[in-house]
């Protein structure tokens, strides 16, 4: 019956990984075909592992620097767009409010259902609309000014 395992096979594999060979283990390697095959396979696997380690090693410093700069630019862009998005949302809200307000003041209920009539807008409603518009403009300007201060205080010059 053929022997398929050797008791020193693990010792040969460990010696290949560490590089520590004893003369006794070297003579055993030359006389035992199982250990010689284990050594050949282990050398191949270790070489393949080294190649993979070099391919997936740490990124070069330039690549890390570029990624950090791109991330910094993305954060700055998001910070710069925040007030513009706020003002756009505020503008849509103001337009929706004005549209609802105009529809409410122009439509009236009658016995025949809804009737649309164009009547001069009373002074009180005009002043209310103007006041709301001025308030929204002031709120938007305050937000833009405040976010501009924050952006200037956190800016770093490179």
mmCIF file of C-alpha atoms in Angstrom, residues 2-91:
data_model
loop_
_atom_site.group_PDB
_atom_site.id
_atom_site.type_symbol
_atom_site.label_atom_id
_atom_site.label_comp_id
_atom_site.label_asym_id
_atom_site.label_seq_id
_atom_site.Cartn_x
_atom_site.Cartn_y
_atom_site.Cartn_z
ATOM 1 C CA UNK A 2 1.219 3.496 -0.888
ATOM 2 C CA UNK A 3 1.863 6.079 1.770
ATOM 3 C CA UNK A 4 -0.067 9.323 1.006
ATOM 4 C CA UNK A 5 0.991 11.439 3.994
ATOM 5 C CA UNK A 6 4.245 12.140 5.733
ATOM 6 C CA UNK A 7 4.567 13.139 9.382
ATOM 7 C CA UNK A 8 7.008 15.932 8.474
ATOM 8 C CA UNK A 9 4.799 17.486 5.774
ATOM 9 C CA UNK A 10 3.554 20.291 8.042
ATOM 10 C CA UNK A 11 7.076 20.996 9.198
ATOM 11 C CA UNK A 12 8.204 21.396 5.554
ATOM 12 C CA UNK A 13 5.334 23.827 4.811
ATOM 13 C CA UNK A 14 6.078 25.843 7.953
ATOM 14 C CA UNK A 15 9.774 26.015 7.089
ATOM 15 C CA UNK A 16 8.937 27.340 3.619
ATOM 16 C CA UNK A 17 6.823 30.111 5.142
ATOM 17 C CA UNK A 18 9.414 31.147 7.699
ATOM 18 C CA UNK A 19 12.566 30.338 5.701
ATOM 19 C CA UNK A 20 14.147 28.405 8.601
ATOM 20 C CA UNK A 21 15.595 25.112 7.339
ATOM 21 C CA UNK A 22 17.471 22.540 9.344
ATOM 22 C CA UNK A 23 19.989 20.280 7.582
ATOM 23 C CA UNK A 24 17.978 17.262 8.735
ATOM 24 C CA UNK A 25 14.792 18.655 7.138
ATOM 25 C CA UNK A 26 16.698 19.397 3.902
ATOM 26 C CA UNK A 27 17.931 15.808 3.642
ATOM 27 C CA UNK A 28 14.412 14.538 4.393
ATOM 28 C CA UNK A 29 13.021 16.762 1.617
ATOM 29 C CA UNK A 30 15.392 15.184 -0.928
ATOM 30 C CA UNK A 31 14.496 11.638 0.125
ATOM 31 C CA UNK A 32 10.684 11.985 0.572
ATOM 32 C CA UNK A 33 8.591 12.505 -2.607
ATOM 33 C CA UNK A 34 5.506 13.576 -0.614
ATOM 34 C CA UNK A 35 7.419 16.357 1.139
ATOM 35 C CA UNK A 36 9.078 17.385 -2.154
ATOM 36 C CA UNK A 37 5.632 17.734 -3.749
ATOM 37 C CA UNK A 38 4.369 19.661 -0.708
ATOM 38 C CA UNK A 39 7.356 22.014 -1.004
ATOM 39 C CA UNK A 40 6.703 22.614 -4.723
ATOM 40 C CA UNK A 41 3.025 23.359 -4.170
ATOM 41 C CA UNK A 42 3.769 25.566 -1.156
ATOM 42 C CA UNK A 43 6.355 27.582 -3.131
ATOM 43 C CA UNK A 44 3.826 28.128 -5.927
ATOM 44 C CA UNK A 45 1.084 29.211 -3.499
ATOM 45 C CA UNK A 46 3.426 31.529 -1.606
ATOM 46 C CA UNK A 47 4.579 33.164 -4.857
ATOM 47 C CA UNK A 48 0.957 33.626 -5.929
ATOM 48 C CA UNK A 49 0.070 35.138 -2.529
ATOM 49 C CA UNK A 50 3.004 37.572 -2.817
ATOM 50 C CA UNK A 51 1.826 38.643 -6.285
ATOM 51 C CA UNK A 52 -1.678 39.257 -4.978
ATOM 52 C CA UNK A 53 -0.330 41.194 -2.013
ATOM 53 C CA UNK A 54 1.664 43.493 -4.305
ATOM 54 C CA UNK A 55 -1.305 43.992 -6.638
ATOM 55 C CA UNK A 56 -3.659 44.895 -3.804
ATOM 56 C CA UNK A 57 -1.145 46.622 -1.569
ATOM 57 C CA UNK A 58 -1.555 50.095 -0.170
ATOM 58 C CA UNK A 59 -2.454 52.783 -2.664
ATOM 59 C CA UNK A 60 0.249 55.218 -3.785
ATOM 60 C CA UNK A 61 0.313 58.529 -1.960
ATOM 61 C CA UNK A 62 -0.714 60.452 -5.082
ATOM 62 C CA UNK A 63 -3.881 58.409 -5.468
ATOM 63 C CA UNK A 64 -4.819 58.909 -1.817
ATOM 64 C CA UNK A 65 -4.164 62.649 -2.164
ATOM 65 C CA UNK A 66 -6.341 62.924 -5.298
ATOM 66 C CA UNK A 67 -9.189 61.053 -3.623
ATOM 67 C CA UNK A 68 -8.995 63.317 -0.589
ATOM 68 C CA UNK A 69 -9.021 66.423 -2.807
ATOM 69 C CA UNK A 70 -12.020 65.132 -4.780
ATOM 70 C CA UNK A 71 -13.894 64.411 -1.561
ATOM 71 C CA UNK A 72 -13.034 67.880 -0.270
ATOM 72 C CA UNK A 73 -14.364 69.455 -3.499
ATOM 73 C CA UNK A 74 -17.586 67.440 -3.282
ATOM 74 C CA UNK A 75 -18.167 68.610 0.284
ATOM 75 C CA UNK A 76 -17.471 72.226 -0.717
ATOM 76 C CA UNK A 77 -19.884 71.931 -3.665
ATOM 77 C CA UNK A 78 -22.640 70.524 -1.449
ATOM 78 C CA UNK A 79 -22.042 73.314 1.063
ATOM 79 C CA UNK A 80 -22.158 75.946 -1.702
ATOM 80 C CA UNK A 81 -25.366 74.538 -3.201
ATOM 81 C CA UNK A 82 -27.225 74.392 0.112
ATOM 82 C CA UNK A 83 -28.345 78.075 0.085
ATOM 83 C CA UNK A 84 -29.347 77.867 -3.569
ATOM 84 C CA UNK A 85 -31.487 74.812 -2.923
ATOM 85 C CA UNK A 86 -33.059 76.561 0.052
ATOM 86 C CA UNK A 87 -33.864 79.632 -2.042
ATOM 87 C CA UNK A 88 -35.339 77.498 -4.834
ATOM 88 C CA UNK A 89 -37.591 75.678 -2.342
ATOM 89 C CA UNK A 90 -38.558 79.009 -0.808
ATOM 90 C CA UNK A 91 -39.378 80.371 -4.271
#
